[in-house]
Tab-separated table of C-alpha atoms in Angstrom:
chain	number	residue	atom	x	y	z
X	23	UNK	CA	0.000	0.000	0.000
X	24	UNK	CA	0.915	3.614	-0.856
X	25	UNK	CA	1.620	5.683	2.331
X	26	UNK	CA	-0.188	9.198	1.520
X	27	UNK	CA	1.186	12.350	2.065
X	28	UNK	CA	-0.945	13.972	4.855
X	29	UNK	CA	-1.745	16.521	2.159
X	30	UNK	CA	-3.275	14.058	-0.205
X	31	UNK	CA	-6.855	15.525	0.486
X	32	UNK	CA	-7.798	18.449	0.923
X	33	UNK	CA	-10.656	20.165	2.977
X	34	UNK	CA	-11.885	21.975	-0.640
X	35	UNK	CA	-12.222	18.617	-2.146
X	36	UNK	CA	-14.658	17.133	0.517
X	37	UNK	CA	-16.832	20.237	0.026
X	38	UNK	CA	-19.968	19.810	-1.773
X	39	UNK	CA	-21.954	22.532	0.015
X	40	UNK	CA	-23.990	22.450	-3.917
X	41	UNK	CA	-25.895	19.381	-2.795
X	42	UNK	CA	-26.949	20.630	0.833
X	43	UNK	CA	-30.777	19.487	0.840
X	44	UNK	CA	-32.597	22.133	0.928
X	45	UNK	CA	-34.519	21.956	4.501
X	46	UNK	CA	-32.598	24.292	7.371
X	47	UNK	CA	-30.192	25.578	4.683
X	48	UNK	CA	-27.997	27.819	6.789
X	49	UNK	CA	-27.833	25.472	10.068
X	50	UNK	CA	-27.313	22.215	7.588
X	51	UNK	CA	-24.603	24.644	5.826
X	52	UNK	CA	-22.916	25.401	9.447
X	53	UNK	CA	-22.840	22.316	10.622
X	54	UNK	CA	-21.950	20.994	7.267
X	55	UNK	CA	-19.003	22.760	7.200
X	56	UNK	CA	-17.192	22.206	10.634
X	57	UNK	CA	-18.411	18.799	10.190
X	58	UNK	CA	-15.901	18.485	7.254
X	59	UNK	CA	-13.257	20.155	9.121
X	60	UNK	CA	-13.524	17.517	11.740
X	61	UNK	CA	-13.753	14.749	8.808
X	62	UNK	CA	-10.633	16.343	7.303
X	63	UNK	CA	-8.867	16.167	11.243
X	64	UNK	CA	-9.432	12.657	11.181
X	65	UNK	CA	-8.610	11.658	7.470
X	66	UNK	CA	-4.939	13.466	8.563
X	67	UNK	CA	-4.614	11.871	12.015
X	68	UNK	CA	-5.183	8.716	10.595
X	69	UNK	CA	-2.775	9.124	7.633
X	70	UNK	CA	-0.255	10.158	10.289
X	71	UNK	CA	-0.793	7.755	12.639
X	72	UNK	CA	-0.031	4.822	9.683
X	73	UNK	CA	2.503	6.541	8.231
X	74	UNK	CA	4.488	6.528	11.552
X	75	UNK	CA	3.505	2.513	12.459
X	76	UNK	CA	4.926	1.652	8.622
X	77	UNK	CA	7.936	3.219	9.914
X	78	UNK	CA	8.300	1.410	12.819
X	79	UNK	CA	8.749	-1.578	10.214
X	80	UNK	CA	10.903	0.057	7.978
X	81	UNK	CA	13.219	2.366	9.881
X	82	UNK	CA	13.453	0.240	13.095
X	83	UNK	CA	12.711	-3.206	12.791
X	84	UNK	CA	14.278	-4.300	9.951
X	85	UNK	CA	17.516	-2.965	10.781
X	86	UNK	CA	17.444	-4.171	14.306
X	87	UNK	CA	16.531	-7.686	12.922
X	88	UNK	CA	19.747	-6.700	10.874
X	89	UNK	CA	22.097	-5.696	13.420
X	90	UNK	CA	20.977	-8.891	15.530
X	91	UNK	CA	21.826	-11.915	12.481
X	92	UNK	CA	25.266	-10.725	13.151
X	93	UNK	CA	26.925	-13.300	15.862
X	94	UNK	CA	29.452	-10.550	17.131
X	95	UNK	CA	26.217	-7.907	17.477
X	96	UNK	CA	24.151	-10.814	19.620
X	97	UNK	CA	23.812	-9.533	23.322
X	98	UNK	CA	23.504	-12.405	25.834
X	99	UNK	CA	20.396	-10.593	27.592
X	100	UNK	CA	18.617	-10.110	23.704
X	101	UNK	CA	17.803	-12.453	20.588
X	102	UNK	CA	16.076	-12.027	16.971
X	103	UNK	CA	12.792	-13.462	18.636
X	104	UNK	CA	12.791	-10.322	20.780
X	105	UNK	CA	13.435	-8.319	18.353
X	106	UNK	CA	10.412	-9.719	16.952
X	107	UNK	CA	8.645	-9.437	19.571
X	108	UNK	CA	8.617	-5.963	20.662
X	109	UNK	CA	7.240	-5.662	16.632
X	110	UNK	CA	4.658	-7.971	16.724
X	111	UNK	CA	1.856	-5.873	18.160
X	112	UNK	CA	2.922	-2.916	16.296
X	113	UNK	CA	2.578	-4.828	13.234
X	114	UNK	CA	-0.754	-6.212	13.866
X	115	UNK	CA	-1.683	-2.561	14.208
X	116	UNK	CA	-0.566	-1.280	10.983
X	117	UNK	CA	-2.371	-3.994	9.322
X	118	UNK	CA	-5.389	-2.994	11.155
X	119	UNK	CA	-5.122	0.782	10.278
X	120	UNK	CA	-3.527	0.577	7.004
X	121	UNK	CA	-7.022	-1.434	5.887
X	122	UNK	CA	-9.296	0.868	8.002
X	123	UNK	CA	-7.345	4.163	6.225
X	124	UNK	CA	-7.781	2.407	2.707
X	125	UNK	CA	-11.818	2.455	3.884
X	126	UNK	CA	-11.642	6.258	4.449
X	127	UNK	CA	-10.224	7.493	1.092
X	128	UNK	CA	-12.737	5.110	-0.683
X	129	UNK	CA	-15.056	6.787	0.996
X	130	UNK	CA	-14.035	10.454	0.581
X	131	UNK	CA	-13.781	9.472	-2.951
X	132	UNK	CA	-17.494	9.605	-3.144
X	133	UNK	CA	-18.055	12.291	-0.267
X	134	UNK	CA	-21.286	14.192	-0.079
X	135	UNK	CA	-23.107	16.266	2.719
X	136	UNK	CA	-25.406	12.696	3.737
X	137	UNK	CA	-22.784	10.493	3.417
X	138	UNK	CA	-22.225	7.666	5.814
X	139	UNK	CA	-19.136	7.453	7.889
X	140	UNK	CA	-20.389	5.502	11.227
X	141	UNK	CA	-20.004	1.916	9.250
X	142	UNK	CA	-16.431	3.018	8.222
X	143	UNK	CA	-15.630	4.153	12.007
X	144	UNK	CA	-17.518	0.629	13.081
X	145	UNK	CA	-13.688	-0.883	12.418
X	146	UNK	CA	-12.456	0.968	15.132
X	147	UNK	CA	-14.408	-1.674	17.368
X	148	UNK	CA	-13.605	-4.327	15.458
X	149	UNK	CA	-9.801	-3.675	16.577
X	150	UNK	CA	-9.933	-3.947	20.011
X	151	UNK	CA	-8.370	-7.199	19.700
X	152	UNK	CA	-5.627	-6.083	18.040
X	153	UNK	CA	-5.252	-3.277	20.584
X	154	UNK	CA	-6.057	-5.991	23.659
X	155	UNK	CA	-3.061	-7.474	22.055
X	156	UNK	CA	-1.059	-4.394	22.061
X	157	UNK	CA	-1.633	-3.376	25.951
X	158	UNK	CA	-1.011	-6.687	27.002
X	159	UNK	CA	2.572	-7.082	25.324
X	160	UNK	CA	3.547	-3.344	26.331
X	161	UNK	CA	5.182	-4.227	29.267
X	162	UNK	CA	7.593	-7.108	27.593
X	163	UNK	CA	8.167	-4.552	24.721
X	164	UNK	CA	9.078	-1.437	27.234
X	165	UNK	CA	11.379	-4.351	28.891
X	166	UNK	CA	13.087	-5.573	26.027
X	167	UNK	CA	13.736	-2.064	24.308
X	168	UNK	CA	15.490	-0.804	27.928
X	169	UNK	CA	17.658	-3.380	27.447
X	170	UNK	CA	18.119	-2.718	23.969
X	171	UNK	CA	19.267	1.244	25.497
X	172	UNK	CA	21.905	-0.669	27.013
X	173	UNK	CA	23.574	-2.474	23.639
X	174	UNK	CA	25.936	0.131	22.410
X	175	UNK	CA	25.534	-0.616	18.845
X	176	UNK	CA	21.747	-1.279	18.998
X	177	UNK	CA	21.357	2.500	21.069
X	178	UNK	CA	22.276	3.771	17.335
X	179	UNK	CA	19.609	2.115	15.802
X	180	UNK	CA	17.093	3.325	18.321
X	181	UNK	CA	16.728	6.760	16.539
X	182	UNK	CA	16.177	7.527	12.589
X	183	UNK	CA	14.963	10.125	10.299
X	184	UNK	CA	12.198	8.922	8.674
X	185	UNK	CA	11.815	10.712	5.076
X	186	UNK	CA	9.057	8.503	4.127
X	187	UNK	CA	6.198	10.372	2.139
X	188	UNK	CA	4.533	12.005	5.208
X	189	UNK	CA	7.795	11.855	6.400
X	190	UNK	CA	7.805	12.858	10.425
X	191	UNK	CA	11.780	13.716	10.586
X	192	UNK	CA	14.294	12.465	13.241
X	193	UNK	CA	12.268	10.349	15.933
X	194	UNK	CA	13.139	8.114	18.748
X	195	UNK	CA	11.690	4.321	18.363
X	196	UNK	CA	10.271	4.697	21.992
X	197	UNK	CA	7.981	7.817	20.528
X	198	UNK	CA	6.411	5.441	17.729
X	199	UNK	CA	6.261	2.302	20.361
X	200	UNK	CA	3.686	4.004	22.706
X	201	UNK	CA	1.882	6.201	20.178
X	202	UNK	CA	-1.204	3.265	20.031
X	203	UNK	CA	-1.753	3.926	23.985
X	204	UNK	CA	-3.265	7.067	23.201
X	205	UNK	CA	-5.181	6.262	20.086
X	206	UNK	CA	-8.350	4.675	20.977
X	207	UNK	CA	-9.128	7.947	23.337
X	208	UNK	CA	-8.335	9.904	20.112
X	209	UNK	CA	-11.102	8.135	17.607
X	210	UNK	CA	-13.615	8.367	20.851
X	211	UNK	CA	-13.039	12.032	20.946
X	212	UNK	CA	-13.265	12.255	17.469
X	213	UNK	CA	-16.918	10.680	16.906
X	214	UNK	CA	-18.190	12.249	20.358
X	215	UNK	CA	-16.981	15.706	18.575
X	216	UNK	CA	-18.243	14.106	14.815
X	217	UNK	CA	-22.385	13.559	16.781
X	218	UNK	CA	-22.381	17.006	17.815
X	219	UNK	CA	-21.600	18.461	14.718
X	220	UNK	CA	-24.034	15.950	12.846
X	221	UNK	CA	-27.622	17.571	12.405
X	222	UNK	CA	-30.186	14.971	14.158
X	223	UNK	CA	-31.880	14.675	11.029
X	224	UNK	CA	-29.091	13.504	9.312
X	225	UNK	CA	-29.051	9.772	7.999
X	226	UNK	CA	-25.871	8.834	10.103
X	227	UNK	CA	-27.055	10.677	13.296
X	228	UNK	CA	-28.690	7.828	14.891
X	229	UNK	CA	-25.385	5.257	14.040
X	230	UNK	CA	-23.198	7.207	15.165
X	231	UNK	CA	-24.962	7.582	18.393
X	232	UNK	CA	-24.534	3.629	19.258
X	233	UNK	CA	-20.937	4.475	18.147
X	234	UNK	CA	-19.663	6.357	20.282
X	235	UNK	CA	-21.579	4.237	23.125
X	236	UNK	CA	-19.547	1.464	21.816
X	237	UNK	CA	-16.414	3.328	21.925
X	238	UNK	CA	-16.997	5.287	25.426
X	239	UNK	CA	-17.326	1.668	27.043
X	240	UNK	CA	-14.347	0.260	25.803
X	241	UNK	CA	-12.603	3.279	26.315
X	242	UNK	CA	-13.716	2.966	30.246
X	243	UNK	CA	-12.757	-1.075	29.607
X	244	UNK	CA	-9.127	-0.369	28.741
X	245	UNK	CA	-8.685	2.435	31.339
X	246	UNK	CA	-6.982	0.479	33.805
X	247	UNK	CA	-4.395	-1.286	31.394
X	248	UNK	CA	-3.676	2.218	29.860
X	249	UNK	CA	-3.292	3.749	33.477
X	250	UNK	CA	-0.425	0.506	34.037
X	251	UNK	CA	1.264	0.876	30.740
X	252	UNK	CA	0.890	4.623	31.084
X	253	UNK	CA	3.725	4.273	34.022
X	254	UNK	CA	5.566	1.981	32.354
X	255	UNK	CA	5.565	4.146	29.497
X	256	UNK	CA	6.882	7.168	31.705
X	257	UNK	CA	9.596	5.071	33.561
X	258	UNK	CA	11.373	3.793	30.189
X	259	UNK	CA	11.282	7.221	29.152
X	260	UNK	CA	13.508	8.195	32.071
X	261	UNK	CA	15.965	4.900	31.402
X	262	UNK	CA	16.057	6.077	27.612
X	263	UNK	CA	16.555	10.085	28.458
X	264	UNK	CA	19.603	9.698	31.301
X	265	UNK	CA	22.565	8.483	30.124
X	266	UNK	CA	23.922	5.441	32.287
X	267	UNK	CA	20.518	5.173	34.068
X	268	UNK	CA	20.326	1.846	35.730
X	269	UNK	CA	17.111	-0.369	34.383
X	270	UNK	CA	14.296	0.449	36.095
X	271	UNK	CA	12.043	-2.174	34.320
X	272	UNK	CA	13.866	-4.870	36.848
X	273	UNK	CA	11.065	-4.697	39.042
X	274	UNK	CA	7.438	-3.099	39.673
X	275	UNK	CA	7.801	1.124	40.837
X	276	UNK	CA	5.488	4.134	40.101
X	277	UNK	CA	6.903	7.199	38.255
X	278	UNK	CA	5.630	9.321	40.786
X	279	UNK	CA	6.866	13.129	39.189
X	280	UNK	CA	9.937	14.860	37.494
X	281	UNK	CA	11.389	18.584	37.685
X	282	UNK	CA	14.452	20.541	37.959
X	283	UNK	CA	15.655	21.577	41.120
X	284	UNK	CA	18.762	23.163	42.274
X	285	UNK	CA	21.027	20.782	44.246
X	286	UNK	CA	24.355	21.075	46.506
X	287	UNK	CA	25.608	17.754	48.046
X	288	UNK	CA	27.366	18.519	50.630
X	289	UNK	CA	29.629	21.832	48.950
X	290	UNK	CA	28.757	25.431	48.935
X	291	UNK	CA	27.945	25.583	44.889
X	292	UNK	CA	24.422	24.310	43.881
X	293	UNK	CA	24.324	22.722	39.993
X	294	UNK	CA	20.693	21.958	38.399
X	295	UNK	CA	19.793	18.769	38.717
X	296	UNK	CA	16.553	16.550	36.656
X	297	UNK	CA	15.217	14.531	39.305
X	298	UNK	CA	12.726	11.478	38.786
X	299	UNK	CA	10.548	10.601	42.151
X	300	UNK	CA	9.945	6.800	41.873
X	301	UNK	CA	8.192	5.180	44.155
X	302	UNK	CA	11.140	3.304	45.975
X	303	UNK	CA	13.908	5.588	44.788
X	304	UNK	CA	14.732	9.177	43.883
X	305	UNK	CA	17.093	9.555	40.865
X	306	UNK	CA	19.280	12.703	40.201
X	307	UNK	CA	21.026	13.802	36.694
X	308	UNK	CA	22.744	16.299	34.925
X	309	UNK	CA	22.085	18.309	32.217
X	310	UNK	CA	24.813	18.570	29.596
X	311	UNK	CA	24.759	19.563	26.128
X	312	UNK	CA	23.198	16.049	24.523
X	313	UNK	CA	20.654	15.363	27.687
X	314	UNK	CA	20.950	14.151	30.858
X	315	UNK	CA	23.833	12.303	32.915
X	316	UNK	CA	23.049	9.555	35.722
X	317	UNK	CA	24.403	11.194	38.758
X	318	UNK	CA	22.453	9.309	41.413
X	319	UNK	CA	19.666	6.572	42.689
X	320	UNK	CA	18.680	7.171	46.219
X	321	UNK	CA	16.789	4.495	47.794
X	322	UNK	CA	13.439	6.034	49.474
X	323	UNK	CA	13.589	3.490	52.251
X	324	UNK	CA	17.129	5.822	53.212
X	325	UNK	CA	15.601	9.515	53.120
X	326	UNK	CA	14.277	11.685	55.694
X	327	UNK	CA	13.279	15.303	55.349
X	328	UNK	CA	15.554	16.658	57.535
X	329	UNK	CA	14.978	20.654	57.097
X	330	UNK	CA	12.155	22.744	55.072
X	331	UNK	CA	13.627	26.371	54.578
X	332	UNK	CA	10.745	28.820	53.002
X	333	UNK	CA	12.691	31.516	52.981
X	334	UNK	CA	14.970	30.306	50.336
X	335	UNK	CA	11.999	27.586	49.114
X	336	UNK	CA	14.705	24.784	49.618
X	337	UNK	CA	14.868	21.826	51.597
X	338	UNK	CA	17.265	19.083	53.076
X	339	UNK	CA	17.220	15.498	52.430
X	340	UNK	CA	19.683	13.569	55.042
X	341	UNK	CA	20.298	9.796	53.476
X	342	UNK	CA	21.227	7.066	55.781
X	343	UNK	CA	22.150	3.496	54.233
X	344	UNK	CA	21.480	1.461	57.114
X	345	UNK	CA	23.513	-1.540	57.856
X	346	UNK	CA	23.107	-4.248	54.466
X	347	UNK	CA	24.975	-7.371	55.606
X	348	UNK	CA	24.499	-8.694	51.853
X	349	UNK	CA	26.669	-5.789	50.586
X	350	UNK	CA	29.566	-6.972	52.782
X	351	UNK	CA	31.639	-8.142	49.438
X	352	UNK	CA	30.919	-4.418	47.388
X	353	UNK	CA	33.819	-3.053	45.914
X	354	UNK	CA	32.113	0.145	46.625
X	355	UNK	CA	33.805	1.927	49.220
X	356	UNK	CA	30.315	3.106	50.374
X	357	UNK	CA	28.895	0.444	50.606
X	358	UNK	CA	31.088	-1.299	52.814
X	359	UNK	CA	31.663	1.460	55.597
X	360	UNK	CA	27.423	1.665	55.485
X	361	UNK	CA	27.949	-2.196	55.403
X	362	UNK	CA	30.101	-1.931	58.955
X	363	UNK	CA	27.663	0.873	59.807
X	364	UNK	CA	30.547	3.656	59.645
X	365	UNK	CA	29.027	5.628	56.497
X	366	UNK	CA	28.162	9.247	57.159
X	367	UNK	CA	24.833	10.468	55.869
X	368	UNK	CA	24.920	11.965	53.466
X	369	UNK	CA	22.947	15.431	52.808
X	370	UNK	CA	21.538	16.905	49.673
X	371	UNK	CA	19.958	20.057	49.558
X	372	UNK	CA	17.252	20.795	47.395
X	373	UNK	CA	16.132	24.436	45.434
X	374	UNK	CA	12.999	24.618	43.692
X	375	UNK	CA	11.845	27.964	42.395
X	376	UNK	CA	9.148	28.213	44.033
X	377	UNK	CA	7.880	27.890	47.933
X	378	UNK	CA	4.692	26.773	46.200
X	379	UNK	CA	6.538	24.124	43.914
X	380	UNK	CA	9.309	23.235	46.732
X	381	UNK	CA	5.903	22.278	49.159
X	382	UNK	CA	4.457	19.894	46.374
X	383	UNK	CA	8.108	18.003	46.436
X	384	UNK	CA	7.896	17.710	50.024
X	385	UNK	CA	4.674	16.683	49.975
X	386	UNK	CA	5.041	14.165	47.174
X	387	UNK	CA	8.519	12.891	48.964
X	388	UNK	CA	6.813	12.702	52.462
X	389	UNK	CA	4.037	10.099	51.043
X	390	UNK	CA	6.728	8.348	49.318
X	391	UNK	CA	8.325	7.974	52.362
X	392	UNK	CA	5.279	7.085	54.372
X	393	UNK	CA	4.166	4.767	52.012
X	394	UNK	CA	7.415	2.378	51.811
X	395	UNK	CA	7.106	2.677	55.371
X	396	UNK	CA	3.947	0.810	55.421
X	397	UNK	CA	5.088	-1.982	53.323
């Protein structure tokens, strides 16, 4: 199939204002024409939203499966069948959509103010196994492309510019890999917008009525997975964006928030810092020039608030690695003086901007704290 350019049709083309019936001329006319413009929205979301699956084929997968027939490029933590695997739902989903776009321009190619479009958007329901598919396979895809951000070849392969017709310019394969989360929210917004702008008296009014039903309830159905891939989602975002970050896909955690704050550990001299509130552990990184450096990973478990200074809307974090007999054998220096129960805490203090913004950290930090402590 021929991946259109998302100028292929244009709004003028779709209007055939000549044929309005003539009963409630001007209102039929109004709603006519934002009707189209809505029709027009989706027609270009859609082509988009193919255009950037196909090249998660072409751009990504094919030249990992490349990379990967090479014996001296296989990892011992990755094979091909992952490879194919982080794909597979993807490419059930361009299937889907590349067939369900191919419906819309045969459509539009015989457009007219009573056309029907509710049996066309009826596909969208018909997918929901391919999506089912999708949700339930996002957390062994997130999984397997962290630890493909850890092969040093395969990170080069992780980001192309795609010059496809359509083309969508340099983009990260992580951007492409969770686009479909937010897609089925997008076609329900669409047809609840698409009813409203549809005259009651028009032929499709009534269908597209027990469409969007159909599409509010699954939209409620998948809530919960998207809500649980959602944080998965923003957690291998922060393993892709900090350089050196260790995985954070090894176990279950909550992104809990992300800012910039001002930080001085322990010297006189505070440096901007990114820092990612988990749910067991609060990571710190640089900014340099290319993104963010790994700087640190503090355990939750090992904080307490120790000072809250309004005045200068900063606070102070006191870390205390209590004894870990099972760290005995680190090489770390650290760890083996907090090992013998000799390792100073450690202080970091913390500038937000704001009072108002360094309150919400404390906040959010406190119930961190408060809720490992119930575990």
């Amino acid at each position: 199939m021929t991946i259109f350019p998302l100028t292929k049709y244009k709004t003028s083309k779709l209007s055939i204002l000549s044929n309005v019936p003539t009963f409630k001329l001007e209102t039929t006319e109004k709603h006519y024409r934002k009707r189209q413009i809505l029709v027009q929205k989706l027609f270009d979301y859609e082509s988009d939203y193919v255009n950037r699956l196909h090249a998660c084929r072409n751009y990504f997968e094919r030249p990992l499966l490349k990379h990967f027939q090479t014996p001296k490029s296989m990892s011992p933590r990755l094979a091909q069948s992952d490879i194919m695997a982080l794909f597979e739902p993807v490419n059930h989903l361009f299937q889907a959509h590349e067939s369900f776009l191919d419906n819309l321009i045969q459509r539009f190619q015989i457009w007219g103010p009573t056309q029907l479009l509710s049996d066309v958007l009826m596909q969208l329901v018909n997918n929901v196994g391919v999506y089912d598919r999708y949700f339930e396979r996002f957390p062994q895809m997130m999984s397997i492309l962290e630890t493909l951000g850890r092969n040093k070849e395969a990170l080069k392969l992780l980001e192309a510019n795609v010059t496809n017709p359509g083309g969508i310019g340099q983009v990260h394969l992580f951007t492409l890999l969770e686009m479909p989360l937010y897609a089925f929210s997008q076609y329900f917004h669409f047809v609840t917008e698409l009813r409203k702008m549809t005259d009651p008296t028009h032929p499709d009014a009534r269908n597209l009525q027990k469409l969007q039903f159909h599409l509010a309830r699954i939209d409620k159905e998948i809530k919960p997975r998207f809500n649980i891939c959602r944080n998965i989602s923003q957690l291998i975002d922060v393993s892709l964006t900090v350089r050196d970050c260790p995985l954070l896909m090894d176990q279950p955690r909550q992104f809990l928030k992300s800012g910039r704050l001002m930080c001085a550990e322990g010297k006189p001299n505070a440096d901007v810092r990114a820092c990612f509130l988990l749910s067991d552990h609060l990571i710190l990184a640089r900014p340099v020039d290319k993104g963010l450096v790994y700087k640190a990973k503090i355990k939750i478990k090992h904080i307490t608030i120790k000072a809250i200074r309004r005045n200068s809307a900063s606070f102070v974090l006191a870390v205390d690695d209590s004894p870990d007999h099972t760290r005995q054998l680190s090489e770390d220096l650290g760890d083996l003086l907090s090992a013998a129960g000799a390792a100073p805490t450690k202080e970091y203090v913390l500038k937000a901007d704001s009072l108002e913004e360094m309150l919400a950290w404390v906040r959010d930090l406190q119930d961190a704290i408060q809720n490992v402590q119930r575990r």
